[in-house]
PDB file of C-alpha atoms and ligand atoms in Angstrom:
ATOM      1  CA  MET A   1     -26.991 -77.317 165.616  1.00  0.00           C
ATOM      2  CA  ARG A   2     -29.046 -74.156 165.693  1.00  0.00           C
ATOM      3  CA  LEU A   3     -32.819 -73.929 165.907  1.00  0.00           C
ATOM      4  CA  TRP A   4     -34.558 -70.902 164.447  1.00  0.00           C
ATOM      5  CA  SER A   5     -37.467 -70.932 166.841  1.00  0.00           C
ATOM      6  CA  MET A   6     -40.538 -68.805 167.568  1.00  0.00           C
ATOM      7  CA  PRO A   7     -40.886 -68.705 171.383  1.00  0.00           C
ATOM      8  CA  SER A   8     -44.699 -68.451 171.404  1.00  0.00           C
ATOM      9  CA  SER A   9     -45.373 -71.061 168.705  1.00  0.00           C
ATOM     10  CA  GLY A  10     -46.419 -74.661 169.270  1.00  0.00           C
ATOM     11  CA  ASN A  11     -44.637 -75.743 166.090  1.00  0.00           C
ATOM     12  CA  SER A  12     -41.316 -74.435 167.409  1.00  0.00           C
ATOM     13  CA  TYR A  13     -42.073 -75.636 170.936  1.00  0.00           C
ATOM     14  CA  LYS A  14     -42.529 -79.261 169.847  1.00  0.00           C
ATOM     15  CA  VAL A  15     -38.951 -79.228 168.496  1.00  0.00           C
ATOM     16  CA  ARG A  16     -37.597 -77.598 171.662  1.00  0.00           C
ATOM     17  CA  LEU A  17     -39.482 -80.238 173.666  1.00  0.00           C
ATOM     18  CA  LEU A  18     -38.004 -83.153 171.701  1.00  0.00           C
ATOM     19  CA  LEU A  19     -34.476 -81.704 171.983  1.00  0.00           C
ATOM     20  CA  SER A  20     -34.958 -81.552 175.733  1.00  0.00           C
ATOM     21  CA  LEU A  21     -36.441 -85.069 175.982  1.00  0.00           C
ATOM     22  CA  LEU A  22     -33.469 -86.385 173.990  1.00  0.00           C
ATOM     23  CA  GLY A  23     -30.951 -84.334 176.013  1.00  0.00           C
ATOM     24  CA  ARG A  24     -29.544 -82.845 172.798  1.00  0.00           C
ATOM     25  CA  ASP A  25     -27.615 -79.563 172.824  1.00  0.00           C
ATOM     26  CA  CYS A  26     -28.794 -76.970 170.362  1.00  0.00           C
ATOM     27  CA  GLU A  27     -28.406 -73.224 170.059  1.00  0.00           C
ATOM     28  CA  ILE A  28     -31.842 -71.607 170.082  1.00  0.00           C
ATOM     29  CA  VAL A  29     -32.310 -68.421 168.052  1.00  0.00           C
ATOM     30  CA  ASP A  30     -35.553 -66.634 168.954  1.00  0.00           C
ATOM     31  CA  VAL A  31     -37.468 -65.267 165.979  1.00  0.00           C
ATOM     32  CA  GLU A  32     -40.763 -64.099 167.495  1.00  0.00           C
ATOM     33  CA  ASP A  33     -43.823 -63.388 165.391  1.00  0.00           C
ATOM     34  CA  ALA A  34     -43.611 -60.039 163.566  1.00  0.00           C
ATOM     35  CA  SER A  35     -40.140 -59.310 165.031  1.00  0.00           C
ATOM     36  CA  PRO A  36     -37.116 -57.772 163.285  1.00  0.00           C
ATOM     37  CA  GLU A  37     -35.253 -61.022 164.086  1.00  0.00           C
ATOM     38  CA  LEU A  38     -37.796 -63.016 162.062  1.00  0.00           C
ATOM     39  CA  ALA A  39     -37.516 -60.559 159.162  1.00  0.00           C
ATOM     40  CA  ARG A  40     -33.709 -60.796 159.311  1.00  0.00           C
ATOM     41  CA  ALA A  41     -33.723 -64.606 159.339  1.00  0.00           C
ATOM     42  CA  ARG A  42     -35.946 -64.516 156.242  1.00  0.00           C
ATOM     43  CA  ALA A  43     -33.757 -61.931 154.522  1.00  0.00           C
ATOM     44  CA  ASP A  44     -30.665 -64.022 155.317  1.00  0.00           C
ATOM     45  CA  ALA A  45     -32.345 -67.076 153.705  1.00  0.00           C
ATOM     46  CA  ARG A  46     -32.355 -69.056 156.946  1.00  0.00           C
ATOM     47  CA  LEU A  47     -36.063 -70.007 156.577  1.00  0.00           C
ATOM     48  CA  PRO A  48     -36.482 -72.005 153.324  1.00  0.00           C
ATOM     49  CA  PHE A  49     -40.312 -71.853 153.481  1.00  0.00           C
ATOM     50  CA  GLY A  50     -40.379 -68.446 155.161  1.00  0.00           C
ATOM     51  CA  LYS A  51     -41.573 -69.891 158.494  1.00  0.00           C
ATOM     52  CA  ALA A  52     -40.167 -71.073 161.813  1.00  0.00           C
ATOM     53  CA  PRO A  53     -39.026 -73.526 163.043  1.00  0.00           C
ATOM     54  CA  VAL A  54     -35.960 -74.368 160.961  1.00  0.00           C
ATOM     55  CA  LEU A  55     -33.115 -76.600 162.142  1.00  0.00           C
ATOM     56  CA  GLU A  56     -29.688 -75.553 160.894  1.00  0.00           C
ATOM     57  CA  LEU A  57     -27.216 -78.436 160.990  1.00  0.00           C
ATOM     58  CA  ASP A  58     -23.551 -77.945 161.837  1.00  0.00           C
ATOM     59  CA  ASP A  59     -22.665 -78.236 158.128  1.00  0.00           C
ATOM     60  CA  GLY A  60     -25.117 -75.439 157.255  1.00  0.00           C
ATOM     61  CA  ARG A  61     -27.931 -77.548 155.806  1.00  0.00           C
ATOM     62  CA  LEU A  62     -31.376 -76.182 156.659  1.00  0.00           C
ATOM     63  CA  LEU A  63     -34.389 -78.322 157.551  1.00  0.00           C
ATOM     64  CA  PRO A  64     -37.829 -76.617 157.721  1.00  0.00           C
ATOM     65  CA  GLU A  65     -41.196 -78.044 158.894  1.00  0.00           C
ATOM     66  CA  SER A  66     -41.598 -78.951 162.538  1.00  0.00           C
ATOM     67  CA  ASN A  67     -42.627 -82.568 161.989  1.00  0.00           C
ATOM     68  CA  ALA A  68     -39.795 -83.204 159.494  1.00  0.00           C
ATOM     69  CA  ILE A  69     -37.389 -81.862 162.119  1.00  0.00           C
ATOM     70  CA  LEU A  70     -38.924 -84.194 164.723  1.00  0.00           C
ATOM     71  CA  CYS A  71     -38.353 -87.158 162.372  1.00  0.00           C
ATOM     72  CA  TRP A  72     -34.747 -86.209 161.735  1.00  0.00           C
ATOM     73  CA  LEU A  73     -33.950 -85.641 165.411  1.00  0.00           C
ATOM     74  CA  GLY A  74     -35.931 -88.700 166.500  1.00  0.00           C
ATOM     75  CA  GLU A  75     -34.207 -91.136 164.141  1.00  0.00           C
ATOM     76  CA  GLY A  76     -32.581 -93.948 166.130  1.00  0.00           C
ATOM     77  CA  SER A  77     -34.430 -93.050 169.328  1.00  0.00           C
ATOM     78  CA  ALA A  78     -37.411 -94.742 170.961  1.00  0.00           C
ATOM     79  CA  PHE A  79     -39.558 -91.787 169.836  1.00  0.00           C
ATOM     80  CA  LEU A  80     -39.454 -93.090 166.230  1.00  0.00           C
ATOM     81  CA  PRO A  81     -40.084 -96.852 166.301  1.00  0.00           C
ATOM     82  CA  ALA A  82     -38.034 -99.080 164.007  1.00  0.00           C
ATOM     83  CA  ASP A  83     -40.957-101.356 163.087  1.00  0.00           C
ATOM     84  CA  SER A  84     -42.229-100.107 159.724  1.00  0.00           C
ATOM     85  CA  PHE A  85     -45.947-100.271 160.503  1.00  0.00           C
ATOM     86  CA  THR A  86     -45.613 -98.639 163.921  1.00  0.00           C
ATOM     87  CA  ARG A  87     -43.431 -95.962 162.351  1.00  0.00           C
ATOM     88  CA  ALA A  88     -46.074 -95.372 159.673  1.00  0.00           C
ATOM     89  CA  GLN A  89     -48.691 -94.991 162.423  1.00  0.00           C
ATOM     90  CA  VAL A  90     -46.517 -92.263 163.961  1.00  0.00           C
ATOM     91  CA  LEU A  91     -46.296 -90.550 160.563  1.00  0.00           C
ATOM     92  CA  ALA A  92     -50.082 -90.777 160.172  1.00  0.00           C
ATOM     93  CA  TRP A  93     -50.525 -88.725 163.358  1.00  0.00           C
ATOM     94  CA  LEU A  94     -47.874 -86.230 162.203  1.00  0.00           C
ATOM     95  CA  PHE A  95     -49.637 -85.707 158.857  1.00  0.00           C
ATOM     96  CA  TRP A  96     -53.012 -85.456 160.595  1.00  0.00           C
ATOM     97  CA  GLU A  97     -51.600 -82.931 163.041  1.00  0.00           C
ATOM     98  CA  GLN A  98     -50.592 -80.658 160.178  1.00  0.00           C
ATOM     99  CA  ASN A  99     -53.531 -81.049 157.797  1.00  0.00           C
ATOM    100  CA  GLN A 100     -56.395 -81.293 160.320  1.00  0.00           C
ATOM    101  CA  HIS A 101     -55.663 -80.553 163.988  1.00  0.00           C
ATOM    102  CA  GLU A 102     -53.395 -77.535 163.464  1.00  0.00           C
ATOM    103  CA  GLY A 103     -55.919 -75.896 161.143  1.00  0.00           C
ATOM    104  CA  THR A 104     -58.442 -75.633 163.969  1.00  0.00           C
ATOM    105  CA  VAL A 105     -56.778 -76.000 167.386  1.00  0.00           C
ATOM    106  CA  ALA A 106     -53.664 -73.921 166.603  1.00  0.00           C
ATOM    107  CA  VAL A 107     -55.442 -71.425 164.369  1.00  0.00           C
ATOM    108  CA  ARG A 108     -58.144 -70.605 166.952  1.00  0.00           C
ATOM    109  CA  GLY A 109     -55.436 -70.241 169.589  1.00  0.00           C
ATOM    110  CA  ALA A 110     -53.433 -67.909 167.342  1.00  0.00           C
ATOM    111  CA  LEU A 111     -56.460 -65.747 166.529  1.00  0.00           C
ATOM    112  CA  ASN A 112     -57.018 -65.294 170.286  1.00  0.00           C
ATOM    113  CA  HIS A 113     -53.355 -64.984 171.273  1.00  0.00           C
ATOM    114  CA  TYR A 114     -51.794 -62.594 168.743  1.00  0.00           C
ATOM    115  CA  PRO A 115     -53.299 -59.066 168.836  1.00  0.00           C
ATOM    116  CA  SER A 116     -52.269 -58.566 165.196  1.00  0.00           C
ATOM    117  CA  ARG A 117     -54.666 -61.363 164.151  1.00  0.00           C
ATOM    118  CA  ARG A 118     -57.720 -60.343 166.187  1.00  0.00           C
ATOM    119  CA  HIS A 119     -59.344 -58.610 163.195  1.00  0.00           C
ATOM    120  CA  LEU A 120     -59.481 -62.018 161.461  1.00  0.00           C
ATOM    121  CA  ALA A 121     -61.374 -63.592 164.389  1.00  0.00           C
ATOM    122  CA  THR A 122     -64.940 -63.036 163.210  1.00  0.00           C
ATOM    123  CA  PRO A 123     -67.645 -64.659 165.387  1.00  0.00           C
ATOM    124  CA  GLU A 124     -68.601 -67.003 162.524  1.00  0.00           C
ATOM    125  CA  ARG A 125     -65.007 -68.145 162.005  1.00  0.00           C
ATOM    126  CA  MET A 126     -64.383 -68.630 165.726  1.00  0.00           C
ATOM    127  CA  ALA A 127     -67.586 -70.672 166.111  1.00  0.00           C
ATOM    128  CA  ASP A 128     -66.679 -72.851 163.138  1.00  0.00           C
ATOM    129  CA  LEU A 129     -63.121 -73.398 164.458  1.00  0.00           C
ATOM    130  CA  LEU A 130     -64.523 -74.291 167.879  1.00  0.00           C
ATOM    131  CA  ASP A 131     -66.860 -76.925 166.453  1.00  0.00           C
ATOM    132  CA  ARG A 132     -64.301 -78.467 164.125  1.00  0.00           C
ATOM    133  CA  GLY A 133     -61.544 -78.270 166.757  1.00  0.00           C
ATOM    134  CA  HIS A 134     -63.699 -80.132 169.258  1.00  0.00           C
ATOM    135  CA  ALA A 135     -64.231 -82.826 166.605  1.00  0.00           C
ATOM    136  CA  HIS A 136     -60.455 -83.106 166.114  1.00  0.00           C
ATOM    137  CA  LEU A 137     -59.871 -83.284 169.865  1.00  0.00           C
ATOM    138  CA  GLN A 138     -62.489 -86.054 170.013  1.00  0.00           C
ATOM    139  CA  VAL A 139     -60.337 -88.105 167.597  1.00  0.00           C
ATOM    140  CA  MET A 140     -57.485 -87.876 170.108  1.00  0.00           C
ATOM    141  CA  GLU A 141     -59.837 -88.562 173.021  1.00  0.00           C
ATOM    142  CA  ASP A 142     -61.107 -91.745 171.334  1.00  0.00           C
ATOM    143  CA  ARG A 143     -57.554 -93.071 171.317  1.00  0.00           C
ATOM    144  CA  LEU A 144     -56.396 -91.675 174.666  1.00  0.00           C
ATOM    145  CA  SER A 145     -59.426 -92.751 176.670  1.00  0.00           C
ATOM    146  CA  ALA A 146     -58.316 -96.332 176.024  1.00  0.00           C
ATOM    147  CA  ASP A 147     -54.529 -96.031 175.653  1.00  0.00           C
ATOM    148  CA  ASP A 148     -51.766 -94.070 177.385  1.00  0.00           C
ATOM    149  CA  TRP A 149     -50.017 -92.961 174.176  1.00  0.00           C
ATOM    150  CA  LEU A 150     -51.116 -92.178 170.620  1.00  0.00           C
ATOM    151  CA  VAL A 151     -49.147 -95.064 169.068  1.00  0.00           C
ATOM    152  CA  GLY A 152     -48.306 -98.378 170.704  1.00  0.00           C
ATOM    153  CA  ASP A 153     -47.557 -98.415 174.396  1.00  0.00           C
ATOM    154  CA  ALA A 154     -44.752 -95.846 174.635  1.00  0.00           C
ATOM    155  CA  PRO A 155     -44.332 -92.120 173.956  1.00  0.00           C
ATOM    156  CA  SER A 156     -43.429 -91.323 170.342  1.00  0.00           C
ATOM    157  CA  LEU A 157     -43.038 -88.347 168.029  1.00  0.00           C
ATOM    158  CA  ALA A 158     -46.827 -88.464 167.620  1.00  0.00           C
ATOM    159  CA  ASP A 159     -47.231 -87.482 171.273  1.00  0.00           C
ATOM    160  CA  VAL A 160     -44.546 -84.773 171.093  1.00  0.00           C
ATOM    161  CA  SER A 161     -46.084 -83.272 167.976  1.00  0.00           C
ATOM    162  CA  LEU A 162     -49.720 -83.318 169.127  1.00  0.00           C
ATOM    163  CA  TYR A 163     -48.784 -82.041 172.572  1.00  0.00           C
ATOM    164  CA  GLY A 164     -47.466 -78.805 171.016  1.00  0.00           C
ATOM    165  CA  TYR A 165     -50.864 -77.204 170.445  1.00  0.00           C
ATOM    166  CA  THR A 166     -53.184 -79.511 172.397  1.00  0.00           C
ATOM    167  CA  HIS A 167     -51.821 -78.551 175.803  1.00  0.00           C
ATOM    168  CA  THR A 168     -52.736 -74.885 175.244  1.00  0.00           C
ATOM    169  CA  ALA A 169     -56.065 -75.615 173.534  1.00  0.00           C
ATOM    170  CA  GLN A 170     -58.074 -74.432 176.531  1.00  0.00           C
ATOM    171  CA  ASP A 171     -56.026 -71.393 177.601  1.00  0.00           C
ATOM    172  CA  ARG A 172     -55.290 -70.073 174.138  1.00  0.00           C
ATOM    173  CA  GLY A 173     -58.039 -71.527 172.005  1.00  0.00           C
ATOM    174  CA  GLY A 174     -60.963 -71.534 174.429  1.00  0.00           C
ATOM    175  CA  PHE A 175     -61.712 -75.220 173.784  1.00  0.00           C
ATOM    176  CA  ASP A 176     -63.699 -77.028 176.465  1.00  0.00           C
ATOM    177  CA  MET A 177     -61.177 -79.613 177.646  1.00  0.00           C
ATOM    178  CA  THR A 178     -63.479 -80.920 180.401  1.00  0.00           C
ATOM    179  CA  ARG A 179     -65.045 -82.937 177.555  1.00  0.00           C
ATOM    180  CA  PHE A 180     -61.736 -84.798 177.043  1.00  0.00           C
ATOM    181  CA  PRO A 181     -60.522 -86.443 180.289  1.00  0.00           C
ATOM    182  CA  GLY A 182     -58.337 -88.899 178.367  1.00  0.00           C
ATOM    183  CA  ILE A 183     -56.448 -85.980 176.799  1.00  0.00           C
ATOM    184  CA  GLY A 184     -56.123 -84.374 180.231  1.00  0.00           C
ATOM    185  CA  ALA A 185     -54.478 -87.485 181.681  1.00  0.00           C
ATOM    186  CA  TRP A 186     -52.198 -87.743 178.616  1.00  0.00           C
ATOM    187  CA  ILE A 187     -51.113 -84.078 179.002  1.00  0.00           C
ATOM    188  CA  ALA A 188     -50.049 -84.919 182.574  1.00  0.00           C
ATOM    189  CA  ARG A 189     -48.175 -88.031 181.342  1.00  0.00           C
ATOM    190  CA  VAL A 190     -46.233 -86.013 178.745  1.00  0.00           C
ATOM    191  CA  ALA A 191     -45.391 -83.345 181.329  1.00  0.00           C
ATOM    192  CA  ALA A 192     -43.994 -86.086 183.603  1.00  0.00           C
ATOM    193  CA  LEU A 193     -41.549 -87.433 180.987  1.00  0.00           C
ATOM    194  CA  PRO A 194     -37.866 -87.155 181.979  1.00  0.00           C
ATOM    195  CA  GLY A 195     -36.355 -84.097 180.311  1.00  0.00           C
ATOM    196  CA  TYR A 196     -39.722 -82.389 179.785  1.00  0.00           C
ATOM    197  CA  ARG A 197     -39.613 -78.622 179.317  1.00  0.00           C
ATOM    198  CA  ALA A 198     -42.576 -76.287 179.309  1.00  0.00           C
ATOM    199  CA  LEU A 199     -43.510 -73.874 176.508  1.00  0.00           C
TER     200      LEU A 199
HETATM  201  N1  GSH B   1     -46.042 -76.394 158.747  1.00  0.00           N
HETATM  202  C1  GSH B   1     -45.053 -75.552 159.390  1.00  0.00           C
HETATM  203  C2  GSH B   1     -45.750 -74.304 159.892  1.00  0.00           C
HETATM  204  C3  GSH B   1     -44.749 -73.254 160.295  1.00  0.00           C
HETATM  205  C4  GSH B   1     -45.446 -71.961 160.673  1.00  0.00           C
HETATM  206  O1  GSH B   1     -46.576 -71.677 160.243  1.00  0.00           O
HETATM  207  N2  GSH B   1     -44.731 -71.175 161.454  1.00  0.00           N
HETATM  208  C5  GSH B   1     -45.300 -69.933 161.920  1.00  0.00           C
HETATM  209  C6  GSH B   1     -45.324 -69.923 163.444  1.00  0.00           C
HETATM  210  S1  GSH B   1     -46.299 -71.270 164.044  1.00  0.00           S
HETATM  211  C7  GSH B   1     -44.485 -68.766 161.428  1.00  0.00           C
HETATM  212  O2  GSH B   1     -43.303 -68.885 161.160  1.00  0.00           O
HETATM  213  N3  GSH B   1     -45.118 -67.594 161.330  1.00  0.00           N
HETATM  214  C8  GSH B   1     -44.466 -66.368 161.006  1.00  0.00           C
HETATM  215  C9  GSH B   1     -45.042 -65.721 159.805  1.00  0.00           C
HETATM  216  O3  GSH B   1     -45.799 -66.352 159.070  1.00  0.00           O
HETATM  217  O4  GSH B   1     -44.695 -64.551 159.595  1.00  0.00           O
HETATM  218  C10 GSH B   1     -44.353 -76.316 160.517  1.00  0.00           C
HETATM  219  O5  GSH B   1     -44.961 -77.246 161.060  1.00  0.00           O
HETATM  220  O6  GSH B   1     -43.204 -76.006 160.842  1.00  0.00           O
END
């Protein structure tokens, strides 16, 4: 397998993290933001939706979308429970991560982190992202102040996916994580998992 992966991106990192937790071998091809390598991967039709990450299987099939890749890699492992309701709860977090959490926590981090995007970081937009991002982080805090993991009583793809951008929310996004002690303890639990690798 080969992963077309953006080194600085949480979406690519969550796939690299799961590969490492599962002990799976995979060639990693770095396609950093705005790089010639990213442009070449696009030109060579390696990125079906034009974005990274993409998993290229040994037979050449291409799978885009970070959370779809997590589901494919996680199949048959403890990270994707067999019970249909528990599995659907994992999927609910994955959908929420993409249509809510990423739109504030990751976007504010990206506007701060990538110099090429600074001109888009107007004070009004940054204030709005901060408010809405804190509300999204509160949703996680509500769960994690009472439970160790987002679904059930074991780590799942939900934790791997949400960890991707949440663990850099303070450093990159400027979110006030002192408000979320349950998330802080969960970040430490994820980082202690066997096979963990850092961004
Ligand atoms: N929903 C997609 C988002 C992928 C995405 O937006 N990738 C960004 C990096 S996080 C990218 O490839 N950006 C390069 C560009 O747009 O030129 C996923 O979860 O994989």
